[in-house]
Coordinates of C-alpha atoms and ligand atoms in Angstrom, one line a residue:
X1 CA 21.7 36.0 8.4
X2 CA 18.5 35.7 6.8
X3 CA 18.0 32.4 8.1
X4 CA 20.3 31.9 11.5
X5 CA 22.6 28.4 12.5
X6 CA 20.4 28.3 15.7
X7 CA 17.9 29.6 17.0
X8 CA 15.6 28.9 20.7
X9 CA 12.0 28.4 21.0
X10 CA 10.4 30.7 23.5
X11 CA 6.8 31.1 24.3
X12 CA 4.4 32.7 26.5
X13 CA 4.8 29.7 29.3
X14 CA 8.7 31.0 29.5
X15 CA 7.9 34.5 30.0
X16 CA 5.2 33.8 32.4
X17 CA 8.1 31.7 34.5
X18 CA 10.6 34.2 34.3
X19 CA 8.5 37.2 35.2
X20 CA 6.9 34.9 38.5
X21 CA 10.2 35.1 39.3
X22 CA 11.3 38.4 39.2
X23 CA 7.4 39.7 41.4
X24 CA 8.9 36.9 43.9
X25 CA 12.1 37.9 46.2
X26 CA 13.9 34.9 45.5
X27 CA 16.2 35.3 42.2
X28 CA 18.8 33.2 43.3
X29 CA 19.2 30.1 45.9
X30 CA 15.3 30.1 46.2
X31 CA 12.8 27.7 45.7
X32 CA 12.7 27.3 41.4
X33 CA 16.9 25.7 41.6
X34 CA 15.4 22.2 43.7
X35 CA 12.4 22.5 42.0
X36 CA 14.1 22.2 38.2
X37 CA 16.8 20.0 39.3
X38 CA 14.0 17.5 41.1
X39 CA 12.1 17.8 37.4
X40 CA 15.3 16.7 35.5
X41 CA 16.7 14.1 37.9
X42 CA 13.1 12.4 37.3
X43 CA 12.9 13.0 33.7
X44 CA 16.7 11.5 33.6
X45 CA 16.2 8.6 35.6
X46 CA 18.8 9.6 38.1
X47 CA 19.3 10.1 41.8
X48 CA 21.1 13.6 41.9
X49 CA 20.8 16.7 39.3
X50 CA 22.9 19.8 40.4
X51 CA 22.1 23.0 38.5
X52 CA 25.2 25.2 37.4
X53 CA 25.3 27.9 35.6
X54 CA 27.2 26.4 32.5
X55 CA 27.8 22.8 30.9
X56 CA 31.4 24.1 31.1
X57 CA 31.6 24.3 34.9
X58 CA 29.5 20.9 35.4
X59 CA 31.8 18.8 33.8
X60 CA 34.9 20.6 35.6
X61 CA 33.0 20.1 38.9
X62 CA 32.3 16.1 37.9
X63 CA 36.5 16.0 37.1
X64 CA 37.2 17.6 40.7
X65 CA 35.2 15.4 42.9
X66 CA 36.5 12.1 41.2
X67 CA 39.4 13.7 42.9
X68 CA 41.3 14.0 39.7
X69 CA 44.3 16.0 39.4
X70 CA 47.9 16.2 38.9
X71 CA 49.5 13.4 37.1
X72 CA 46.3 11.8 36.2
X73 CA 45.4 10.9 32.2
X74 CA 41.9 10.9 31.0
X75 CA 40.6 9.0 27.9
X76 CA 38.9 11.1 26.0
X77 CA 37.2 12.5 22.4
X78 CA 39.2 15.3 19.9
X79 CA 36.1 15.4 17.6
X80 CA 33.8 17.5 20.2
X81 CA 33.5 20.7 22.0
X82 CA 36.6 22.2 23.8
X83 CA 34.9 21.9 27.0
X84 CA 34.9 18.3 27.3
X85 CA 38.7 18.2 26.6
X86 CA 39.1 21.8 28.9
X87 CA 37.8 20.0 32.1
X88 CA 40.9 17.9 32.5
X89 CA 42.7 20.6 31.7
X90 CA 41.7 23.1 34.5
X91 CA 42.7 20.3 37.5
X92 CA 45.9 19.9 35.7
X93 CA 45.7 16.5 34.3
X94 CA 46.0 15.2 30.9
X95 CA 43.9 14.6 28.3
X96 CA 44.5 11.6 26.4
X97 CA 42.9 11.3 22.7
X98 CA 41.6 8.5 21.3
X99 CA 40.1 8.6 17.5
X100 CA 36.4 8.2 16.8
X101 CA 33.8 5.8 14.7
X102 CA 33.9 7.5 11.2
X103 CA 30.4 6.5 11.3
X104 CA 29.1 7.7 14.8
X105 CA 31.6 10.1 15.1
X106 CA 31.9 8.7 19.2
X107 CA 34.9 7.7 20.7
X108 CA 36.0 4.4 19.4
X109 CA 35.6 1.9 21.8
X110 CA 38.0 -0.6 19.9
X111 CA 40.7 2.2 20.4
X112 CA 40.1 3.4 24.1
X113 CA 41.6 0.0 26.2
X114 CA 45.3 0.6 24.2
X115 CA 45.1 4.0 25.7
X116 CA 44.8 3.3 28.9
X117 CA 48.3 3.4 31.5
X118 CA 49.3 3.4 34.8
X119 CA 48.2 7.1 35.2
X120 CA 44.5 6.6 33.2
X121 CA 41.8 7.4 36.1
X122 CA 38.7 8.1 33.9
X123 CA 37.3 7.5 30.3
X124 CA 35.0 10.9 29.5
X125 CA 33.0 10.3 26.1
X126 CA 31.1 12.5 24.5
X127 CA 27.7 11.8 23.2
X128 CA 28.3 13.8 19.9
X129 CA 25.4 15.6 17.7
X130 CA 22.9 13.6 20.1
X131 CA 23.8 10.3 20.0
X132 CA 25.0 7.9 22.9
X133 CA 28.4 6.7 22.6
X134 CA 28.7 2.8 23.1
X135 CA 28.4 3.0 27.0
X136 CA 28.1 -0.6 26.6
X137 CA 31.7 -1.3 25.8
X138 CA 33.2 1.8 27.5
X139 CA 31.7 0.9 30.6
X140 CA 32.6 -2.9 30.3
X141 CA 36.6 -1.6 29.8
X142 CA 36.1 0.7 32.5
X143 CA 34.6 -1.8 34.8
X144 CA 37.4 -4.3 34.1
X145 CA 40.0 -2.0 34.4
X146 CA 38.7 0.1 37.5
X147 CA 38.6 3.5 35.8
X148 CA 35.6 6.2 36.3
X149 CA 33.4 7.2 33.8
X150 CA 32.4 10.6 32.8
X151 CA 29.2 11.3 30.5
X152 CA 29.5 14.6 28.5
X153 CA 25.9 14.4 27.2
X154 CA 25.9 18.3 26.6
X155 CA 24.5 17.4 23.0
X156 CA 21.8 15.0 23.5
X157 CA 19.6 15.5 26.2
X158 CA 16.6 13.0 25.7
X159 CA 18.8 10.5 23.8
X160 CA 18.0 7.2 24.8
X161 CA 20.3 3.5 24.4
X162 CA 19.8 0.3 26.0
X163 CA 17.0 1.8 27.7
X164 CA 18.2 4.5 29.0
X165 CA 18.6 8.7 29.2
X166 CA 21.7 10.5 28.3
X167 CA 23.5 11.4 31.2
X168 CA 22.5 8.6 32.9
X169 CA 25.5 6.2 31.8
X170 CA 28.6 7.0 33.6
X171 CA 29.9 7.9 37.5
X172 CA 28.4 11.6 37.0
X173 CA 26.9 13.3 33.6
X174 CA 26.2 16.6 32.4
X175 CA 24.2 18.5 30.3
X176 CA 24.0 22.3 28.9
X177 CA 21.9 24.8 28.2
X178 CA 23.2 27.3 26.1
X179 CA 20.7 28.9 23.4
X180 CA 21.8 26.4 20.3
X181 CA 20.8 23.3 22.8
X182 CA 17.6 21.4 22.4
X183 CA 16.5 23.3 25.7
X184 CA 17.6 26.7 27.1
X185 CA 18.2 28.3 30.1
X186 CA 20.2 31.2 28.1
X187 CA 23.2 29.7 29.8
X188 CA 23.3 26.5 32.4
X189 CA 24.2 23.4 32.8
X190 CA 23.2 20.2 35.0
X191 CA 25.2 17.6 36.5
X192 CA 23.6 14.2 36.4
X193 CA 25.0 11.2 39.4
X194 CA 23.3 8.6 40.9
X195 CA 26.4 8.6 43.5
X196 CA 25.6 10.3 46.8
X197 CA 29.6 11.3 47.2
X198 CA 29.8 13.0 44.3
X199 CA 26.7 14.8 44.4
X200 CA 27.8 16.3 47.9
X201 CA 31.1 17.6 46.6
X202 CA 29.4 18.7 43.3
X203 CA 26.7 20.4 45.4
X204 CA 29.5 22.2 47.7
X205 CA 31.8 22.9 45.1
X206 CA 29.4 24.9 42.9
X207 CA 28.4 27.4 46.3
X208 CA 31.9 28.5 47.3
X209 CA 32.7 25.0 49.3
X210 CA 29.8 25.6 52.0
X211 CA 28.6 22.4 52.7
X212 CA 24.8 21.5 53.6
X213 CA 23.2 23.6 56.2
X214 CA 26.5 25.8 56.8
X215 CA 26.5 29.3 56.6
X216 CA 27.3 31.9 54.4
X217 CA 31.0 32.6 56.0
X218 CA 31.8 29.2 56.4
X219 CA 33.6 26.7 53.6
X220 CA 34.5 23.3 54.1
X221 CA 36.9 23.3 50.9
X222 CA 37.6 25.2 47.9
X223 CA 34.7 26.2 45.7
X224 CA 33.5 28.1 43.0
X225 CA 30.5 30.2 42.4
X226 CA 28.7 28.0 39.9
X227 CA 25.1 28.5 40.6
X228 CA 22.6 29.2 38.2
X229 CA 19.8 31.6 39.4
X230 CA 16.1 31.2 40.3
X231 CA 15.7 33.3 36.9
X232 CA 17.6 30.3 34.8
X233 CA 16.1 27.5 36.9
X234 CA 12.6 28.5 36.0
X235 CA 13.1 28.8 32.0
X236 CA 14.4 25.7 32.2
X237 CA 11.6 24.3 34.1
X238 CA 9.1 25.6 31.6
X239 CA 10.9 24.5 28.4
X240 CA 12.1 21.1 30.1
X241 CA 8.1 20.7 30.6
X242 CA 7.7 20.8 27.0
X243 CA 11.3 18.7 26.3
X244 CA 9.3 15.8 24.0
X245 CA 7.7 18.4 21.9
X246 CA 11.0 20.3 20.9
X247 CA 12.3 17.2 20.9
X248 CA 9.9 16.3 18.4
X249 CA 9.8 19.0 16.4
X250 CA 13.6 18.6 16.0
X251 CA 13.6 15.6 14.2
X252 CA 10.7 16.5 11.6
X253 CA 12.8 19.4 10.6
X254 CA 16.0 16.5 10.4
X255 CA 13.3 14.4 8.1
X256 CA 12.7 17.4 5.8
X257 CA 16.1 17.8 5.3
X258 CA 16.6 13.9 4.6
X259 CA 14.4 14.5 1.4
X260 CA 15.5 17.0 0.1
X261 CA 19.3 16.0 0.5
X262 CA 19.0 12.4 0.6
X263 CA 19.6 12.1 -3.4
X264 CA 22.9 13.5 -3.0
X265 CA 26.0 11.3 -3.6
X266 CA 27.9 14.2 -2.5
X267 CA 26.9 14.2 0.5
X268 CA 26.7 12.1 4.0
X269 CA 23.9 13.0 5.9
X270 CA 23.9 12.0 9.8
X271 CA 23.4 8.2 10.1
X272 CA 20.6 7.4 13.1
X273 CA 21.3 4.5 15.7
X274 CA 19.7 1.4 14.5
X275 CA 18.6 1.4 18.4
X276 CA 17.5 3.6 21.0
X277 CA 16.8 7.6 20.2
X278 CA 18.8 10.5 18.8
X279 CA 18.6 13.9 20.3
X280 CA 18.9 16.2 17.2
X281 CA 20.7 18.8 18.7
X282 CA 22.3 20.2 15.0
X283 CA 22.1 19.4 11.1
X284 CA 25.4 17.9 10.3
X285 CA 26.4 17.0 6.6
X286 CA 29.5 15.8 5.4
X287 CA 30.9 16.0 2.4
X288 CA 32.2 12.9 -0.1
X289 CA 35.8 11.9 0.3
X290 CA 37.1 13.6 -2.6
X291 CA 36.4 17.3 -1.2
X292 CA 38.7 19.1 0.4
X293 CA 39.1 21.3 3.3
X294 CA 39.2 24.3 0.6
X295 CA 36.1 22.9 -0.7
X296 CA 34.0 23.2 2.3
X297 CA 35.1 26.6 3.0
X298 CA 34.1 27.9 -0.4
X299 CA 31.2 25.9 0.0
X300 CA 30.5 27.7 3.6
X301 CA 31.6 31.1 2.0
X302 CA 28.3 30.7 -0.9
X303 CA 25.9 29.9 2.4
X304 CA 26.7 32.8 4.2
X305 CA 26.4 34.9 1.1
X306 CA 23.2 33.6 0.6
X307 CA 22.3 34.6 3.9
X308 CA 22.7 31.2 5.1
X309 CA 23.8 30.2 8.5
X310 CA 26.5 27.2 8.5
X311 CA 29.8 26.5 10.0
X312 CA 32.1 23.6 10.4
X313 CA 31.6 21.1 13.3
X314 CA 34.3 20.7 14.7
X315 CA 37.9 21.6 14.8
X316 CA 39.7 19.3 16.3
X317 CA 40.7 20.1 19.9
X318 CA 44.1 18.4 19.5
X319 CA 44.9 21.0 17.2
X320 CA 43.9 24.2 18.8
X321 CA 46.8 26.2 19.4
X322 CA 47.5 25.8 23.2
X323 CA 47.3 21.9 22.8
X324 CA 49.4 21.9 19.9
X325 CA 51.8 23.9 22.2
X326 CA 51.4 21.8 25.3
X327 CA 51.4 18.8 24.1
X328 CA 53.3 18.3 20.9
X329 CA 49.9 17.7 18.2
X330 CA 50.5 17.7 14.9
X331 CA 47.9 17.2 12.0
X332 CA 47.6 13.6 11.2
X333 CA 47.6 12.5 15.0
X334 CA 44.0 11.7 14.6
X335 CA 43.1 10.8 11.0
X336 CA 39.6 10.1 11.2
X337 CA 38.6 13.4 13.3
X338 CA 40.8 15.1 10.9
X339 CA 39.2 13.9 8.1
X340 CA 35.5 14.4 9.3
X341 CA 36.6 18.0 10.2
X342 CA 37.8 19.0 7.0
X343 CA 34.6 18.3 5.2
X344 CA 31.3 18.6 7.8
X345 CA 29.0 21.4 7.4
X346 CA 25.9 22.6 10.2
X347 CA 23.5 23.8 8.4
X348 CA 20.3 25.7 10.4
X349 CA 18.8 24.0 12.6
X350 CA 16.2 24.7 15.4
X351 CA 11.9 24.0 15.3
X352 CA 10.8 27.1 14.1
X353 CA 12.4 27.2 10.7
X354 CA 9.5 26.5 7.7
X355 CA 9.9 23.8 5.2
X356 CA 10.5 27.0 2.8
X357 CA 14.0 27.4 4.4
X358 CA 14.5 23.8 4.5
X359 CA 14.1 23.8 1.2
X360 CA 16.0 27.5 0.3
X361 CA 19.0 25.5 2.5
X362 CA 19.1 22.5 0.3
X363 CA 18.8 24.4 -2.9
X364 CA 21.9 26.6 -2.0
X365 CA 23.9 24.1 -0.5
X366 CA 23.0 21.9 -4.1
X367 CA 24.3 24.8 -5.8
X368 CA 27.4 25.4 -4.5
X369 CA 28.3 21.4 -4.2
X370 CA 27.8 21.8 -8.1
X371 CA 30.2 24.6 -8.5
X372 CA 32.7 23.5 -6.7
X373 CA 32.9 20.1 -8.2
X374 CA 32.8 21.9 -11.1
X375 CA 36.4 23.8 -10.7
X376 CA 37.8 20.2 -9.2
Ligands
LIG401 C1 27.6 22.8 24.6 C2 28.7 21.8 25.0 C3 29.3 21.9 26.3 C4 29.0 22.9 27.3 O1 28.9 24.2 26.9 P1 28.6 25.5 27.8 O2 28.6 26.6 26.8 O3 29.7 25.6 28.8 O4 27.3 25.2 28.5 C5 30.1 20.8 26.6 N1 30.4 19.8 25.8 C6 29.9 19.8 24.6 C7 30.2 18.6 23.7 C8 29.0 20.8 24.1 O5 28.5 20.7 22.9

């Protein structure tokens, strides 16, 4: 791809980090690992941040020591990453779907309390393409109703609402680090709780179930190996130290794209919370009702020949195979995800692409709306 979907942004201050760490002796369970997770609990505004080696295993973690399992029903998102769906799965409970804001694309709050049963233990939203879900009202149901709440803020760190960070809203949070996030730490994640009981089990969990100060034969419960090493721990420092700048930098490139698509009436470009801050973590459009599915994927097809990084965001978990095989999904279950699905296209996004290629991106995409409204 001439220009790529994603892309990190890597300087001399991460290879400095990285390479300290390799001349020390300490690549993993060594000094950087308190060090980062001190730097993000602060920049957060939270008690506890536990590193892990993947957003993935943090939110699994968060689902275990809520102690839920078997049985148990968790509220939950279809328009979002596997993962946040996946995390139930893996301790054998149930996720439960509830559709989304066609406008926010977050679970719908109005939808969420007729969802709830005897079995619900836990609401986990996502905060989707960077933008905090209406913690507000989910926690108010949740409150009420004496459920747990789980943050999946794996898109937006640095998002703020009601005057606060991302990951900060729920029982426990977590965020990732993959190479498309707004930060990196080439893979990672970080769990986010301001509750001293479940920073203890996440803590435990994550280093084969040794508790505090016990030794490296010794395990107080089941656990995992879901560290992340002294290597990751010190990228991350160095890029979270310059978090406001990607941050930043992000949303100019989302502003360039806003003139030069904005004239479209073809197109829905992402809508920005009338409060509080979006994390741009990706460059969603959408196209007008009347497209179809087949639509987008011709229009997807003239990006990529173009040399043009793009793909759809997202499929809808409910109908992934295994879930359509689990549990019975069929298409229509979830009309607005559905919809959204059928016609949203990423285009590149990350801070080092040139207004040229903003502008090469919206030319091509222009182009091949034309065309295919052309042989509608
Ligand atoms: C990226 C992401 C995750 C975590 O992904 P990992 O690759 O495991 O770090 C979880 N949920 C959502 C919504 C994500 O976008």
């Amino acid at each position: 791809m001439k220009i790529p979907l994603a892309q990190p942004d890597l300087t001399w201050l991460e290879r400095k980090a990285v390479l300290d760490v390799l001349e020390s002796t300490f690549l993993s369970l060594g000094p950087k690992v308190p060090e980062f997770e001190r730097a993000m609990a602060q920049y957060i505004g939270v008690k506890h941040a536990i590193a892990v080696n993947s957003g993935t295993s943090g939110l699994h973690l968060i689902v275990r020591a809520l102690g839920i399992g078997r049985n148990d029903e968790v509220i939950t998102t279809p328009f979002s990453f596997i993962s946040s769906a996946n995390c139930v799965l893996m301790e054998s409970a149930r996720p439960v779907f509830v559709d989304i804001d066609p406008e926010t694309y977050n679970i719908d709050p109005d939808k969420v309390e007729a969802a709830i049963t005897p079995r619900t233990k836990a609401i986990l939203g996502v905060d989707v393409f960077g933008r905090c879900a209406e913690w507000d009202r989910i926690g108010e149901i949740a409150r009420r109703r004496g459920l747990a709440v789980i943050e999946d803020s794996c898109e937006a760190i640095g998002a703020e609402a009601f005057g606060k960070m991302a990951g900060s809203f729920g029982d426990a949070g977590c965020l990732a680090f993959y190479p498309n996030k707004q930060m990196t730490t080439g893979e990672g994640g970080m769990i986010l709780t301001d509750r001293d009981d479940v920073a203890a089990l996440c803590r435990s969990m994550r280093n084969q179930g040794r508790d505090e100060g016990q030794g490296w034969l010794e395990h107080a419960r089941l656990g995992f190996n879901y560290r992340l090493s002294d290597i990751h721990c010190a990228l991350g420092l160095a890029q979270l130290s310059r978090i406001e700048d990607l941050l930043a930098k992000r949303a100019a490139v989302a502003d360039l794209y806003r003139e030069r698509l904005g004239h479209l009436d073809t197109l829905l470009l992402p809508v920005t919370p009338r409060q509080g801050r979006l994390s741009w973590f990706v460059y969603v459009v959408r196209l007008a009702d009347r497209f179809t599915r087949a639509d987008r994927d011709c229009i997807l097809l003239a990006l990529r020949e173009n040399g043009i990084g793009c793909n759809k965001y997202f499929a809808p978990i409910h109908l992934q195979p295994f879930y359509v095989e689990l549990f019975g999904f069929k298409p229509g279950d979830f009309p607005v995800t559905e919809h959204i699905c059928e016609r949203t296209i990423a285009l590149p996004f990350f801070t080092t692409i040139t207004p040229d290629q903003v502008a090469q991106v919206a030319d091509c995409l222009t182009q091949a709306i034309c065309t295919t409204e052309r042989r509608q």
